[in-house]
Short mmCIF file of C-alpha atoms and ligand atoms in Angstrom, two decimals:
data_model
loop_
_atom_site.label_atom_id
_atom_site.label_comp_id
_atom_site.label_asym_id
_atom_site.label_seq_id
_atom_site.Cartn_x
_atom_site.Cartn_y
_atom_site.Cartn_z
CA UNK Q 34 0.00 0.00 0.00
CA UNK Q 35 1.38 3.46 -0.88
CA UNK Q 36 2.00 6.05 1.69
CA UNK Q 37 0.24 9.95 1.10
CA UNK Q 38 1.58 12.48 3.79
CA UNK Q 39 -1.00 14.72 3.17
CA UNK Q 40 0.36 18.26 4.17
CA UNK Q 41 -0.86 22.13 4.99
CA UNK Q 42 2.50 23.81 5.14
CA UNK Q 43 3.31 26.58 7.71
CA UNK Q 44 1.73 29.85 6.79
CA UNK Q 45 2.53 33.49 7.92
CA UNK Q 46 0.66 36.35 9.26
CA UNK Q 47 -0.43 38.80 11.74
CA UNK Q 48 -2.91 36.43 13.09
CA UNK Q 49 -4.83 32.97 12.34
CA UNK Q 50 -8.14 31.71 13.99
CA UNK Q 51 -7.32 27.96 15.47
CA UNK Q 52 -11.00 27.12 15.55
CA UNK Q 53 -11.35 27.44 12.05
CA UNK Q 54 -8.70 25.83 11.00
CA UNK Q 55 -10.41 22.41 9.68
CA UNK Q 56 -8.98 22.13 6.03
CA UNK Q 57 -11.79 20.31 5.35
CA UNK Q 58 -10.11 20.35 1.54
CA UNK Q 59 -7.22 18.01 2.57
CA UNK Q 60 -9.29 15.56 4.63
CA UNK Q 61 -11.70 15.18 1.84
CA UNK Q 62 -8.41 14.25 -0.66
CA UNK Q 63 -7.94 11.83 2.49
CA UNK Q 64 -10.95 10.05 2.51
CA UNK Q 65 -10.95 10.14 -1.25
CA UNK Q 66 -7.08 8.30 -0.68
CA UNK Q 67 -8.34 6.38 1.76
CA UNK Q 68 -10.79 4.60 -0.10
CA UNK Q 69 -8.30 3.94 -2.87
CA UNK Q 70 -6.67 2.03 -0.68
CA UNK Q 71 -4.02 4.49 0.33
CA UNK Q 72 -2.51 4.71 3.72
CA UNK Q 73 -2.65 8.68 4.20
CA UNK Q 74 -1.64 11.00 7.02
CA UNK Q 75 -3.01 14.82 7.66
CA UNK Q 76 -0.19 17.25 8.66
CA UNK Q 77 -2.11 20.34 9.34
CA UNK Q 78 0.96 22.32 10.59
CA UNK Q 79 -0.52 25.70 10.98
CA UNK Q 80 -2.28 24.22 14.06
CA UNK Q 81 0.69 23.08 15.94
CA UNK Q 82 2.54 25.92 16.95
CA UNK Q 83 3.17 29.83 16.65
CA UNK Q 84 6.16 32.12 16.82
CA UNK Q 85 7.49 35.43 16.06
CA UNK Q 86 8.98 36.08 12.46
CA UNK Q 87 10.39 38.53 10.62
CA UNK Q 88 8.23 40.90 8.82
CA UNK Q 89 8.44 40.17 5.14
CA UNK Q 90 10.39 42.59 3.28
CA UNK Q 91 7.23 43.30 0.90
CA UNK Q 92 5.05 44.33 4.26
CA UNK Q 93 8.22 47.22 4.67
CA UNK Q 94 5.60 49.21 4.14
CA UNK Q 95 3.40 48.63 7.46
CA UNK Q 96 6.43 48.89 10.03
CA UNK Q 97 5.39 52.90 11.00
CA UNK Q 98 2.33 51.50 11.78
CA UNK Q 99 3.49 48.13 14.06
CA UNK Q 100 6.16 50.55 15.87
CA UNK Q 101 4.45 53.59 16.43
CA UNK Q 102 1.43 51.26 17.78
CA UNK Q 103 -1.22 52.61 20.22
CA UNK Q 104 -2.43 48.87 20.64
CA UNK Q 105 -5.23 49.35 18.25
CA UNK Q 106 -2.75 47.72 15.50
CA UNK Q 107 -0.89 44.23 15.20
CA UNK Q 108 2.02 44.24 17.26
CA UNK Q 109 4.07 41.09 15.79
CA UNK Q 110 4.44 38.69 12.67
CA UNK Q 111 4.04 35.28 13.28
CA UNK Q 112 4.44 31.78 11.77
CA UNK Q 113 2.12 29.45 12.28
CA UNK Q 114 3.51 25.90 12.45
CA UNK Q 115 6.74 24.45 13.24
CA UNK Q 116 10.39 25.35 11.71
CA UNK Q 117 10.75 23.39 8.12
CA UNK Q 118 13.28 21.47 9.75
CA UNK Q 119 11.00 19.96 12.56
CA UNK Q 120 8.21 19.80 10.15
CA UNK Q 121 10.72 17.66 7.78
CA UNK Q 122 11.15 15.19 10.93
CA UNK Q 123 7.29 15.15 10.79
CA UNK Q 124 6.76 13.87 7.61
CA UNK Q 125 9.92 11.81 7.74
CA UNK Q 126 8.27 9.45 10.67
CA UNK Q 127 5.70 8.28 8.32
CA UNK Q 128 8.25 7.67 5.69
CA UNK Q 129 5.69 8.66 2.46
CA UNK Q 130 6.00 7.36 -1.00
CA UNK Q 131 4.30 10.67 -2.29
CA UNK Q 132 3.77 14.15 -0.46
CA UNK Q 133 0.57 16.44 -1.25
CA UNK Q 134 0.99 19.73 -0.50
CA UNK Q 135 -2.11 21.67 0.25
CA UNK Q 136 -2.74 25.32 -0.07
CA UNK Q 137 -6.13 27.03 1.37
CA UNK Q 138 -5.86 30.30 -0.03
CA UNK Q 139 -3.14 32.01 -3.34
CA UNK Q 140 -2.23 34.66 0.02
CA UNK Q 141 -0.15 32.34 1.49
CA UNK Q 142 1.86 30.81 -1.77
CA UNK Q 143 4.95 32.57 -0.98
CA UNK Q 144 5.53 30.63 2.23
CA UNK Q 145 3.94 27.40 0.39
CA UNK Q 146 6.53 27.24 -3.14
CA UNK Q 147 9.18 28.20 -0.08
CA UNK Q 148 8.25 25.24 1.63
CA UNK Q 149 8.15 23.08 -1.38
CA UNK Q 150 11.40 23.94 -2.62
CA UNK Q 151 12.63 23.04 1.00
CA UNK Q 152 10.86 19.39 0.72
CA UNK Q 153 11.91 18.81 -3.08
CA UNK Q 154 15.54 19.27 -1.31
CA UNK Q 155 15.02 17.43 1.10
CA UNK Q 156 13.39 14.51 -0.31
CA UNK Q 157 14.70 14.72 -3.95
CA UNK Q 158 12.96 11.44 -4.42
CA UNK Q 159 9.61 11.68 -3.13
CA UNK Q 160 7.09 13.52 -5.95
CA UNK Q 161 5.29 16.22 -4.88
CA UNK Q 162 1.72 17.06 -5.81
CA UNK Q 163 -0.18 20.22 -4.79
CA UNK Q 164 -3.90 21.28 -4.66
CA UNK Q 165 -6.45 23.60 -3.15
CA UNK Q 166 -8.56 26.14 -3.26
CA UNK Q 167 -4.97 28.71 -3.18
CA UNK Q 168 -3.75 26.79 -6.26
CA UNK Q 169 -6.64 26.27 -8.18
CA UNK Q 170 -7.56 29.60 -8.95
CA UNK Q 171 -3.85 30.10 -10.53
CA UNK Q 172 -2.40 26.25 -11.22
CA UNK Q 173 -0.08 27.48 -13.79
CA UNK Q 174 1.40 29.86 -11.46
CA UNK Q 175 2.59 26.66 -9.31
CA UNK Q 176 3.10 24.82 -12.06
CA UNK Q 177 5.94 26.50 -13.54
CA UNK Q 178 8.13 27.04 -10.69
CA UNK Q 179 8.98 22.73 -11.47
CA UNK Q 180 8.36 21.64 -8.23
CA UNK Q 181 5.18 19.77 -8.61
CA UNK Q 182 4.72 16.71 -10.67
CA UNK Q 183 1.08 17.66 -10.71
CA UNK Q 184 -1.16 20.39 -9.96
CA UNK Q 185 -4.62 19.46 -8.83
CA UNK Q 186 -7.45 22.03 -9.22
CA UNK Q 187 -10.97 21.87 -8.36
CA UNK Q 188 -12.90 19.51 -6.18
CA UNK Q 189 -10.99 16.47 -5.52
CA UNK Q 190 -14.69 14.03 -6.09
CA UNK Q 191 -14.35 15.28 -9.82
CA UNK Q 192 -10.81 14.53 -11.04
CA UNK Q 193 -10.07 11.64 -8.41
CA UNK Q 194 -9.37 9.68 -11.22
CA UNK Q 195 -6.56 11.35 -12.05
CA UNK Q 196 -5.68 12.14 -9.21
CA UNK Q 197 -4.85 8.58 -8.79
CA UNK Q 198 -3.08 8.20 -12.39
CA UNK Q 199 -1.28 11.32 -11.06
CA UNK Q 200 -0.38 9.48 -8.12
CA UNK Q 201 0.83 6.24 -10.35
CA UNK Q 202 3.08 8.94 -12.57
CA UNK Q 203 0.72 8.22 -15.13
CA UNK Q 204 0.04 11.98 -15.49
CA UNK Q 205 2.04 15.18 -15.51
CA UNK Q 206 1.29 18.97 -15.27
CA UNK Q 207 -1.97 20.13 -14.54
CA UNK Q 208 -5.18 18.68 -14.02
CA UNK Q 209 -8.32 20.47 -14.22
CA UNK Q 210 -11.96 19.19 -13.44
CA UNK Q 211 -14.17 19.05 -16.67
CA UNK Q 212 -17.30 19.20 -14.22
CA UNK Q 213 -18.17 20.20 -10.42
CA UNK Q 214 -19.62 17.58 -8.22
CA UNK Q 215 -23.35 15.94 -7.89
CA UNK Q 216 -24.82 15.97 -5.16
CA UNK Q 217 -24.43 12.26 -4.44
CA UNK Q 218 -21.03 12.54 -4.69
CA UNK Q 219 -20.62 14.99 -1.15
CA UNK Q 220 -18.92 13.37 1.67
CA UNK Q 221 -19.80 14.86 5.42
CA UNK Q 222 -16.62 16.05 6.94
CA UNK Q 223 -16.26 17.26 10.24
CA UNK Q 224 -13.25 18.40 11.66
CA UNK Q 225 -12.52 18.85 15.65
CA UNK Q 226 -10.46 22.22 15.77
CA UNK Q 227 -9.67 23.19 19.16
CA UNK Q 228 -10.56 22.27 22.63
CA UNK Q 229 -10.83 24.75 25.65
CA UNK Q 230 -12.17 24.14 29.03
CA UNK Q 231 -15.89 24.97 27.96
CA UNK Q 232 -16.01 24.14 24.57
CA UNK Q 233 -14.82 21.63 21.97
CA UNK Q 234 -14.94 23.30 18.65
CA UNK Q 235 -15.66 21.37 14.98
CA UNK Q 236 -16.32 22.75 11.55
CA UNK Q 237 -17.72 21.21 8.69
CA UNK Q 238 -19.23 22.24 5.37
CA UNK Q 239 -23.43 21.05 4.27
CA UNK Q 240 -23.35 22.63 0.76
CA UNK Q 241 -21.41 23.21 -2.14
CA UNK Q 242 -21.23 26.36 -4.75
CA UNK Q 243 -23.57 29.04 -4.92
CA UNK Q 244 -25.59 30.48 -8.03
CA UNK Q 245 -24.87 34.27 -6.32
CA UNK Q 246 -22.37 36.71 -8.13
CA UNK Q 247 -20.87 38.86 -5.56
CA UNK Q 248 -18.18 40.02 -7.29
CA UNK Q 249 -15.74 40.17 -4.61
CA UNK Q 250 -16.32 36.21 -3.99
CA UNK Q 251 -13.90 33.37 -5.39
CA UNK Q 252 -16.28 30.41 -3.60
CA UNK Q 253 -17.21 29.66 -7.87
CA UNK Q 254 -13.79 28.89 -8.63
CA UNK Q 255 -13.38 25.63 -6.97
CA UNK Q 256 -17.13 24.90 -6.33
CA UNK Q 257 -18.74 25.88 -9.17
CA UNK Q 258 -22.37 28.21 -8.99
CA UNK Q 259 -24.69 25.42 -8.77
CA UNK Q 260 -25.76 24.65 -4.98
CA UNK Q 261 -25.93 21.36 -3.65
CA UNK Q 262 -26.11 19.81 -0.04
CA UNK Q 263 -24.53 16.96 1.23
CA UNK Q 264 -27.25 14.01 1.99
CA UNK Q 265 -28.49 13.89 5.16
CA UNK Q 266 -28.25 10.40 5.73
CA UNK Q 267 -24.61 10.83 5.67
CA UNK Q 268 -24.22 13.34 7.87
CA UNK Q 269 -26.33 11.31 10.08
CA UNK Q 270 -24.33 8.16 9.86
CA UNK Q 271 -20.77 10.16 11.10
CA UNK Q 272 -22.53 12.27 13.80
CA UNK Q 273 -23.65 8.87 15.40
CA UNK Q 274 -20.35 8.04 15.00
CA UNK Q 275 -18.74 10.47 17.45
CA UNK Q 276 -18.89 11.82 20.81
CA UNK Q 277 -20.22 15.44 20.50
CA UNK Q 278 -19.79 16.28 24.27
CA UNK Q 279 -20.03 20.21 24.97
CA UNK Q 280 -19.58 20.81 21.17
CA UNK Q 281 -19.80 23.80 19.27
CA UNK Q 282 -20.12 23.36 15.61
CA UNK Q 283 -19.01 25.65 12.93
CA UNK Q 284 -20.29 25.65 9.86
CA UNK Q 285 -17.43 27.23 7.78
CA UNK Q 286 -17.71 29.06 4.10
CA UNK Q 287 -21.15 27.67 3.70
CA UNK Q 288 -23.92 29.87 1.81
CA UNK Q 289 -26.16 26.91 3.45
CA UNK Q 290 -29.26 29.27 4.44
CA UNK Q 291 -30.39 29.16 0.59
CA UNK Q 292 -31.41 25.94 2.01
CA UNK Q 293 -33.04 26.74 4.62
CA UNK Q 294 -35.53 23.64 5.40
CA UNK Q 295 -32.79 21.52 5.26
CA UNK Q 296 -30.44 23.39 7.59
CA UNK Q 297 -33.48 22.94 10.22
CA UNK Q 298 -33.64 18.98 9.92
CA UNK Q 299 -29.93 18.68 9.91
CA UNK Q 300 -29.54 20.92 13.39
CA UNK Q 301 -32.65 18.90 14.92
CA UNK Q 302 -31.09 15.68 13.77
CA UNK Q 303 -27.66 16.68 15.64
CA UNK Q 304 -29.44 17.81 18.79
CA UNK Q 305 -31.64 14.46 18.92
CA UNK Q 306 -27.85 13.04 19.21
CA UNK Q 307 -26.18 15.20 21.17
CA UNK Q 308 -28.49 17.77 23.00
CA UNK Q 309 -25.90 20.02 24.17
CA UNK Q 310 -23.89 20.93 21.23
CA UNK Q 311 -24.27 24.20 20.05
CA UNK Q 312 -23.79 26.10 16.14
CA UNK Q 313 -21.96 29.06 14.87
CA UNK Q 314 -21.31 29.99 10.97
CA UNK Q 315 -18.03 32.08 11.59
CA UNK Q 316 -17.55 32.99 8.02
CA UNK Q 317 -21.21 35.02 8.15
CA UNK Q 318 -24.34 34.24 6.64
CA UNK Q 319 -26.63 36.26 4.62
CA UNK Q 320 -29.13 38.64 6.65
CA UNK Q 321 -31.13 38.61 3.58
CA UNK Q 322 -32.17 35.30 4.53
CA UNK Q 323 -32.97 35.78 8.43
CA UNK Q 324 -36.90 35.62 9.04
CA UNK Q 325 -37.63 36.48 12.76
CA UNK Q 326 -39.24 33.31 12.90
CA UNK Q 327 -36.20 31.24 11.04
CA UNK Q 328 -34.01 33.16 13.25
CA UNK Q 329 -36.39 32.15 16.41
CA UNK Q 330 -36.00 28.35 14.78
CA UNK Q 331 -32.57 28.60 14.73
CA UNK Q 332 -31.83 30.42 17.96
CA UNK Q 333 -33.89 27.19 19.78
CA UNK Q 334 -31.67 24.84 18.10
CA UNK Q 335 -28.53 26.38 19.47
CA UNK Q 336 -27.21 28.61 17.34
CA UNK Q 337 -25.08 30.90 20.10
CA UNK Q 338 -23.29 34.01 17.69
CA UNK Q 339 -24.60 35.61 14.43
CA UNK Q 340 -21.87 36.84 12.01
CA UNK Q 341 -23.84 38.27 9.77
CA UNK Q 342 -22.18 39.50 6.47
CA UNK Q 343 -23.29 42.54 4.32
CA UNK Q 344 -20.52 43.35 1.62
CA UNK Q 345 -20.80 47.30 2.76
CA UNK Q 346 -23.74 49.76 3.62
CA UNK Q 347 -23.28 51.90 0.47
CA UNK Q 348 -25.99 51.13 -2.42
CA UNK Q 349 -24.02 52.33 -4.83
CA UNK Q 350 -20.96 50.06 -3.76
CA UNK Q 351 -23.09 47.12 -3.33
CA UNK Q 352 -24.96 47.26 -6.83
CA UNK Q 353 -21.05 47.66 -8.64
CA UNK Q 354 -20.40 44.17 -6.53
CA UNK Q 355 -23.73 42.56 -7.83
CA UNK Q 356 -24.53 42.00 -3.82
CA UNK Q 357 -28.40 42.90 -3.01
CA UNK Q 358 -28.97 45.32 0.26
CA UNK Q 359 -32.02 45.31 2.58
CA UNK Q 360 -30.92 47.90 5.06
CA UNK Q 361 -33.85 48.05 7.08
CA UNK Q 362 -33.62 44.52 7.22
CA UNK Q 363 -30.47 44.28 8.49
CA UNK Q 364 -31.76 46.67 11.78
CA UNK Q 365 -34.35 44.67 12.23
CA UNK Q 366 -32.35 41.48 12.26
CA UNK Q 367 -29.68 42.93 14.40
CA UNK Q 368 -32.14 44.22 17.23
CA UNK Q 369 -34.40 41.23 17.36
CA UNK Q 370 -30.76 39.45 17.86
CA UNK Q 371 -30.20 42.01 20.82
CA UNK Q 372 -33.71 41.27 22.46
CA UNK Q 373 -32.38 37.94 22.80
CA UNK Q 374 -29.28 38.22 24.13
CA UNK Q 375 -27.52 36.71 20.85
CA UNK Q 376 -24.26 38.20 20.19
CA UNK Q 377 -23.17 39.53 16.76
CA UNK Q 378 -21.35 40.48 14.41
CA UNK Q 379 -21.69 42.33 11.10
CA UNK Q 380 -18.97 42.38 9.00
CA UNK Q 381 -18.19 44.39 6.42
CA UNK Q 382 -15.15 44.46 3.57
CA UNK Q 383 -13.13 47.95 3.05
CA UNK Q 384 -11.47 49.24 -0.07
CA UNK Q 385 -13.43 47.93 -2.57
CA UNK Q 386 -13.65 50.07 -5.95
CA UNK Q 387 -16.05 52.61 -5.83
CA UNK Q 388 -15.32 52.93 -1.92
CA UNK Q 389 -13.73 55.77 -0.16
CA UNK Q 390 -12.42 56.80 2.78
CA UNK Q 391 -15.81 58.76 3.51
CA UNK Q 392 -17.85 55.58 2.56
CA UNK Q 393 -16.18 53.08 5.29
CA UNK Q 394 -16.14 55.47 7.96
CA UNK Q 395 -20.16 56.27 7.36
CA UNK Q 396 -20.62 51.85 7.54
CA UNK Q 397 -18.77 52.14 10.73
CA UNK Q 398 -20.99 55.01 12.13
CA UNK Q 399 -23.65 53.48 11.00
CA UNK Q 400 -22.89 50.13 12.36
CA UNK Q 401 -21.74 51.73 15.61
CA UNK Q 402 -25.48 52.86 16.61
CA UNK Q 403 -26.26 48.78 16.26
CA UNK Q 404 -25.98 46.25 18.88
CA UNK Q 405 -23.61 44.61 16.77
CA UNK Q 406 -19.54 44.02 16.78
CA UNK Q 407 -18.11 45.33 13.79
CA UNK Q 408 -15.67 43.30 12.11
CA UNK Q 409 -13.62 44.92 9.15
CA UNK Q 410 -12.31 42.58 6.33
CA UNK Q 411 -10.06 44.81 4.04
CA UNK Q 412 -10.41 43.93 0.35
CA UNK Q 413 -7.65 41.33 -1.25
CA UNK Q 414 -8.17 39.60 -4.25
CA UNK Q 415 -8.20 36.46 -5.39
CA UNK Q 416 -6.76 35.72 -8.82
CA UNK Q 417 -10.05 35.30 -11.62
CA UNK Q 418 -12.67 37.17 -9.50
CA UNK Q 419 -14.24 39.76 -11.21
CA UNK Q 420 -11.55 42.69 -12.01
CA UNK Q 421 -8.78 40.38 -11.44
CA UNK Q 422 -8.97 38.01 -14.21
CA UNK Q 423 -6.14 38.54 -15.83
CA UNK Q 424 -3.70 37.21 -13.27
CA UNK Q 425 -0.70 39.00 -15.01
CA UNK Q 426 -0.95 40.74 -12.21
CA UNK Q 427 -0.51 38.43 -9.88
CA UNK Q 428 3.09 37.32 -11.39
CA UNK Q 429 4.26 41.10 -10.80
CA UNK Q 430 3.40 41.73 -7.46
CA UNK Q 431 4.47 39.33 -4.44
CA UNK Q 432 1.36 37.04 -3.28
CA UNK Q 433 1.93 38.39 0.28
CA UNK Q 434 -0.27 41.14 -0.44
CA UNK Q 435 -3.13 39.30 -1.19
CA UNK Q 436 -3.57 38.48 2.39
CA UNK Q 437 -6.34 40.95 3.78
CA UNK Q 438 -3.84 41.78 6.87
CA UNK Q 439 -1.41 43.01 4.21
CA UNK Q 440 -3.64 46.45 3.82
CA UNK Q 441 -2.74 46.54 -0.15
CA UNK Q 442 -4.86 49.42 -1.64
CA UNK Q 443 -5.90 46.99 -4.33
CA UNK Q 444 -8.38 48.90 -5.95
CA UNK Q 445 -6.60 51.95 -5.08
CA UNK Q 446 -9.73 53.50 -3.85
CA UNK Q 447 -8.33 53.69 0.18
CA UNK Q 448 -5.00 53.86 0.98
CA UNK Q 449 -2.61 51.48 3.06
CA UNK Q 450 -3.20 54.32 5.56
CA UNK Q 451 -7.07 54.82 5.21
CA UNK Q 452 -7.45 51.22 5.55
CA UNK Q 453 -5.00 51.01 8.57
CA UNK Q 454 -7.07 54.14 9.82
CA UNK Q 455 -10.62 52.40 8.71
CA UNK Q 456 -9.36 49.02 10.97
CA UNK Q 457 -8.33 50.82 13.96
CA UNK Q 458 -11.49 52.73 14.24
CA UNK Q 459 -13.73 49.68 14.20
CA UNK Q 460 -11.59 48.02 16.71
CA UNK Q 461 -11.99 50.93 19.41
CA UNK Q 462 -15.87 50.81 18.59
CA UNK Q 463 -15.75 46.92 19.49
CA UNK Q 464 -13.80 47.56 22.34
CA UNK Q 465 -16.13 50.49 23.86
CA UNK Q 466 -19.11 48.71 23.09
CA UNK Q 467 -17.87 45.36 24.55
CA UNK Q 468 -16.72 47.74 28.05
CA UNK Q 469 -20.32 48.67 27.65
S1 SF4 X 263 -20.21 35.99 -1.16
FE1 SF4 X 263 -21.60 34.39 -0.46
S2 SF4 X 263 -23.56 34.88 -1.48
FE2 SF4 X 263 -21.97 36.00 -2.58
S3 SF4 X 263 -21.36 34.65 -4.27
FE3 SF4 X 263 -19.97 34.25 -2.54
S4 SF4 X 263 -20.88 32.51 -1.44
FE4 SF4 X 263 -22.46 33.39 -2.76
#
């Protein structure tokens, strides 16, 4: 039986969120493995550790910002995972036949070829393969650097087949799906995260693609714009499986409330198993969607935090992005949360085109009179969304300012230091309002 180490290298950044880290991608290229008779093993290596790193040369540009700080700003860069050396002794103990590399998101592809030029060193005779949502939206970028064999794109349930030829050395270069999964085809993932003394934290995914066209979204890229749920009888079969005790799962990227029915049975089918456990959808879901009786539904089943996302509070900004608005509907959603003592948070992305300086700080005041958190995503791009699809771009400047912390005036409609500015407001608003 062949050997797969199966491996998310170390990434940097100002910060990462532990709880969400579930690379659900990887573990479904493990089951797929798996059931190919493979013998695979996960190295998620952002998990394991953190320390303090340099500050890239590129990010030269923030250090005013992390020196002069007032505490409102990052203070540090950090890696997250171990040294390449210890994470070489890692994958050495399981002694693989083949290594695939996994990448999340393009942001972090610097770090990623770095630590696949370290590996192809290291193990000159192992090939390497690579896939993921960060390559798949720019495989030849990966491709050409000639340390890959192959370069996987899409979903891995619609080119396993090659995969596996792949695997064999059958196939070279890239391989691209020629269609996006059926619904038959979903597996049910779920992932435990993190533990703390309260709380034992999952995520998982229910759905697949989505037939919006938000223009700042790359979710289409890798799943396609038709939506489809995974069965229930499969999620039903794993959660019997485990031992949910004090759980809290997260349901991570999903767009699942187009499905709204469905979402119902498959929270009342987890609590019939494990009363306790408890649901959060930390990416945001779509206000648009929230009912007051839905959000009663939901609230009964155990659904403890709202992250509600809205794109930004200027029409004219949210009709450029193709994103529909229902501002009075947002209010009401956010107070009825209040009257129930349901924390939330709306978040919002900054530095879009069309936006200005003027624009973000009117969201913030206007999300400031809410009962809500405000939580400030400033725009980065992905390589194909809309205005970025010619990814020349993407070849010319370094890939470490695609990460959102990187405050890259992308669409050069805030600056670096608007956006810093923008980011540091909303924080002392959260921190005010959470005194209060
Ligand atoms: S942002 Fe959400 S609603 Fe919009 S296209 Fe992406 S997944 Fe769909």
């Amino acid at each position: 039986m062949k050997k797969v180490a199966i491996v998310v290298p170390p990434i940097t950044d100002f910060y990462y969120t532990p709880h969400r880290g579930a690379f659900l991608g990887a573990r479904y290229v493990k089951n797929f493995l798996e059931k190919n008779d493979f013998e695979c093993r996960l190295f998620d290596f952002p998990n394991k550790k953190q320390k303090k790193t340099k500050l890239p040369e590129e990010l030269g540009y923030l250090k005013p910002y992390i020196e002069k700080n007032d505490g409102l700003f990052f203070k540090e860069y950090k890696r997250f995972g171990y040294s390449f050396e210890k994470c070489k002794k890692e994958i050495e103990g399981f002694s693989p036949d083949r290594i695939i590399l996994s990448l999340f998101a393009f942001a972090y592809s610097k770090e990623f070829l770095d630590f696949a030029r370290f590996l192809k060193k290291e193990f000159p005779k192992i090939p390497l393969f690579a896939g993921g949502s960060g390559i798949s939206c720019f495989p030849e970028y990966f491709e050409k650097t000639g340390l890959i064999n192959t370069v996987f794109c899409g979903e891995i349930e619609a080119i396993g087949e090659d995969v596996l030829k792949a695997l064999k050395g059958e196939i070279e270069g890239i391989v691209k799906p020629s269609r996006f999964t059926e619904e038959n085809e979903l597996d049910f993932i779920i992932a435990h995260t993190l533990s703390t003394k309260r709380k034992n934290y999952y995520s998982t995914l229910l759905s697949r693609g989505c037939p919006k066209n938000c223009a700042f979204c790359s979710n289409f890229i890798v799943q396609g714009k038709k939506f489809r749920t995974v069965p229930i009888t499969k999620i039903e079969r794993t959660i019997k499986q485990l031992t949910l005790k004090n759980a809290n799962i997260n349901f991570e990227d999903d767009n699942i409330l187009l499905a709204k029915d469905y979402l119902l049975e498959v929270l009342k089918m987890i609590k019939k198993v494990e009363p306790d456990t408890t649901f959060s959808f930390e990416n945001g879901i779509d206000y648009i969607f929230l009912e007051p009786g839905f959000i009663e539904q939901l609230v009964n089943l155990g659904v403890k935090q709202f992250n509600l996302s809205i794109g930004h509070i200027d029409k004219g900004i949210l009709e450029k992005n193709k994103r529909p608005a229902h501002i009075e509907k947002l209010i009401e959603t956010v107070k009825l949360l209040e009257k129930k003592n349901i924390p939330c948070i709306v978040y919002f992305i900054a530095g879009l085109k069309d936006d200005s300086f003027q624009k973000t700080i009117g969201t913030m005041k206007f999300l400031e009179k809410l009962p809500c958190l405000i939580g400030i995503s400033p725009f980065y791009p992905v390589p194909g969304i809309a205005g970025f699809e010619n990814k020349k771009i993407f070849e010319e400047k370094s890939p470490i300012l695609t990460k959102g912390s990187s405050f890259y005036p992308w669409n050069n409609s805030l600056t670096t230091k608007e956006l810093i500015e923008a980011f540091k407001i909303a924080r002392k608003i959260n921190l005010s309002k959470r005194k209060h």
